[in-house]
Amino acid sequence: QKEVEQDPGPLSVPEGAIVSLNCTYSNSAFQYFMWYRQYSRKGPELLMYTYSSGNKEDGRFTAQVDKSSKYISLFIRDSQPSDSATYLCAMSTSLSGGYNKLIFGAGTRLAVHP
Amino acid sequence: GAVVSQHPSWVICKSGTSVKIECRSLDFQATTMFWYRQFPKQSLMLMATSNEGSKATYEQGVEKDKFLINHASLTLSTLTVTSAHPEDSSFYICSARDRRISYEQYFGPGTRLTVT
């Protein structure tokens, strides 16, 4: 079993739809949760960062963490064609010192069509 | 914002040769840099963690004699793929951690290596 599971998709939605992206994990020691966006042939860029459980909102993006269920989500409201990319979840047990090791999900490919 | 560059962006080499990939943090100091590889439609797999001035820490299954990492300064780390084989063909991505913001890793644009 992988430490982090993420449905690779692809996920195709119409412009303006609400998109829900999810990851599950098995390591209860994970405390830091990130969502990255990666365009084709580019490096990932950080979208959202959450520590422990709870919700975090930034513009059209909302990240949720449910540690009791070992489940994290990223919601995109009013999706745009420019949101078409691969979304990767990433997790870490610690971010201090030399232990800033991120474990990535496989990534979900999202296509938003006009 | 923080920028990480990689050079070259793509490289084709012959089997048996060595290739060096550079990773630079352009506007911040990175005490730690990470090297990942990514196969098509797959996730990033951490290869090694590189701390400035010390030896890199390699993940299980990564051959340290094949993937040589040098982190000589706070803004530069290099990955050398020695005696490259076609199975080493992949997308190599580095990231750098800003010493002032412990949680954030800034990723480079990646280097696509093709070994013929």
PDB file of C-alpha atoms in Angstrom, chain A residues 13-70:
ATOM      1  CA  VAL A  13     -15.267  19.429 -15.990  1.00  0.00           C
ATOM      2  CA  PRO A  14     -17.000  22.362 -17.657  1.00  0.00           C
ATOM      3  CA  GLU A  15     -15.889  25.890 -16.951  1.00  0.00           C
ATOM      4  CA  GLY A  16     -17.486  27.260 -13.787  1.00  0.00           C
ATOM      5  CA  ALA A  17     -17.861  23.873 -12.108  1.00  0.00           C
ATOM      6  CA  ILE A  18     -16.748  23.107  -8.583  1.00  0.00           C
ATOM      7  CA  VAL A  19     -13.872  20.658  -8.604  1.00  0.00           C
ATOM      8  CA  SER A  20     -13.112  18.283  -5.770  1.00  0.00           C
ATOM      9  CA  LEU A  21      -9.702  16.623  -5.580  1.00  0.00           C
ATOM     10  CA  ASN A  22      -8.823  14.137  -2.866  1.00  0.00           C
ATOM     11  CA  CYS A  23      -6.040  12.141  -1.311  1.00  0.00           C
ATOM     12  CA  THR A  24      -5.975   9.478   1.354  1.00  0.00           C
ATOM     13  CA  TYR A  25      -2.982   8.473   3.380  1.00  0.00           C
ATOM     14  CA  SER A  26      -1.932   5.758   5.761  1.00  0.00           C
ATOM     15  CA  ASN A  27       0.731   7.390   7.928  1.00  0.00           C
ATOM     16  CA  SER A  28      -0.928   8.977  10.951  1.00  0.00           C
ATOM     17  CA  ALA A  29       2.282  10.903  11.669  1.00  0.00           C
ATOM     18  CA  PHE A  30       1.691  13.238   8.736  1.00  0.00           C
ATOM     19  CA  GLN A  31       1.014  16.725  10.056  1.00  0.00           C
ATOM     20  CA  TYR A  32       1.722  19.012   7.126  1.00  0.00           C
ATOM     21  CA  PHE A  33      -0.383  18.860   4.014  1.00  0.00           C
ATOM     22  CA  MET A  34       0.188  20.639   0.737  1.00  0.00           C
ATOM     23  CA  TRP A  35      -1.389  20.902  -2.643  1.00  0.00           C
ATOM     24  CA  TYR A  36       0.767  21.607  -5.677  1.00  0.00           C
ATOM     25  CA  ARG A  37      -0.232  22.464  -9.217  1.00  0.00           C
ATOM     26  CA  GLN A  38       1.945  21.269 -12.070  1.00  0.00           C
ATOM     27  CA  TYR A  39       1.545  22.367 -15.647  1.00  0.00           C
ATOM     28  CA  SER A  40       2.847  20.134 -18.382  1.00  0.00           C
ATOM     29  CA  ARG A  41       6.654  20.012 -18.535  1.00  0.00           C
ATOM     30  CA  LYS A  42       6.963  22.384 -15.588  1.00  0.00           C
ATOM     31  CA  GLY A  43       7.887  22.044 -11.953  1.00  0.00           C
ATOM     32  CA  PRO A  44       5.160  21.991  -9.287  1.00  0.00           C
ATOM     33  CA  GLU A  45       4.078  25.214  -7.612  1.00  0.00           C
ATOM     34  CA  LEU A  46       2.619  25.393  -4.125  1.00  0.00           C
ATOM     35  CA  LEU A  47      -1.093  26.210  -4.000  1.00  0.00           C
ATOM     36  CA  MET A  48      -2.132  25.532  -0.450  1.00  0.00           C
ATOM     37  CA  TYR A  49      -0.484  24.558   2.800  1.00  0.00           C
ATOM     38  CA  THR A  50      -2.303  23.267   5.874  1.00  0.00           C
ATOM     39  CA  TYR A  51      -1.047  22.175   9.248  1.00  0.00           C
ATOM     40  CA  SER A  52      -3.003  19.459  11.052  1.00  0.00           C
ATOM     41  CA  SER A  53      -6.776  19.297  10.652  1.00  0.00           C
ATOM     42  CA  GLY A  54      -9.118  21.980   9.467  1.00  0.00           C
ATOM     43  CA  ASN A  55      -9.982  24.134   6.515  1.00  0.00           C
ATOM     44  CA  LYS A  56      -8.062  26.824   4.728  1.00  0.00           C
ATOM     45  CA  GLU A  57      -9.378  29.107   2.033  1.00  0.00           C
ATOM     46  CA  ASP A  58      -7.475  31.182  -0.507  1.00  0.00           C
ATOM     47  CA  GLY A  59      -9.512  32.804  -3.222  1.00  0.00           C
ATOM     48  CA  ARG A  60     -11.214  30.101  -5.267  1.00  0.00           C
ATOM     49  CA  PHE A  61      -9.301  27.336  -3.503  1.00  0.00           C
ATOM     50  CA  THR A  62     -10.223  25.583  -0.260  1.00  0.00           C
ATOM     51  CA  ALA A  63      -8.130  22.899   1.370  1.00  0.00           C
ATOM     52  CA  GLN A  64      -9.581  20.532   3.942  1.00  0.00           C
ATOM     53  CA  VAL A  65      -7.800  18.068   6.179  1.00  0.00           C
ATOM     54  CA  ASP A  66      -9.549  15.344   8.150  1.00  0.00           C
ATOM     55  CA  LYS A  67      -6.874  13.580  10.144  1.00  0.00           C
ATOM     56  CA  SER A  68      -9.347  11.218  11.792  1.00  0.00           C
ATOM     57  CA  SER A  69     -10.205   9.823   8.361  1.00  0.00           C
ATOM     58  CA  LYS A  70      -6.722  10.358   6.906  1.00  0.00           C
TER      59      LYS A  70
END
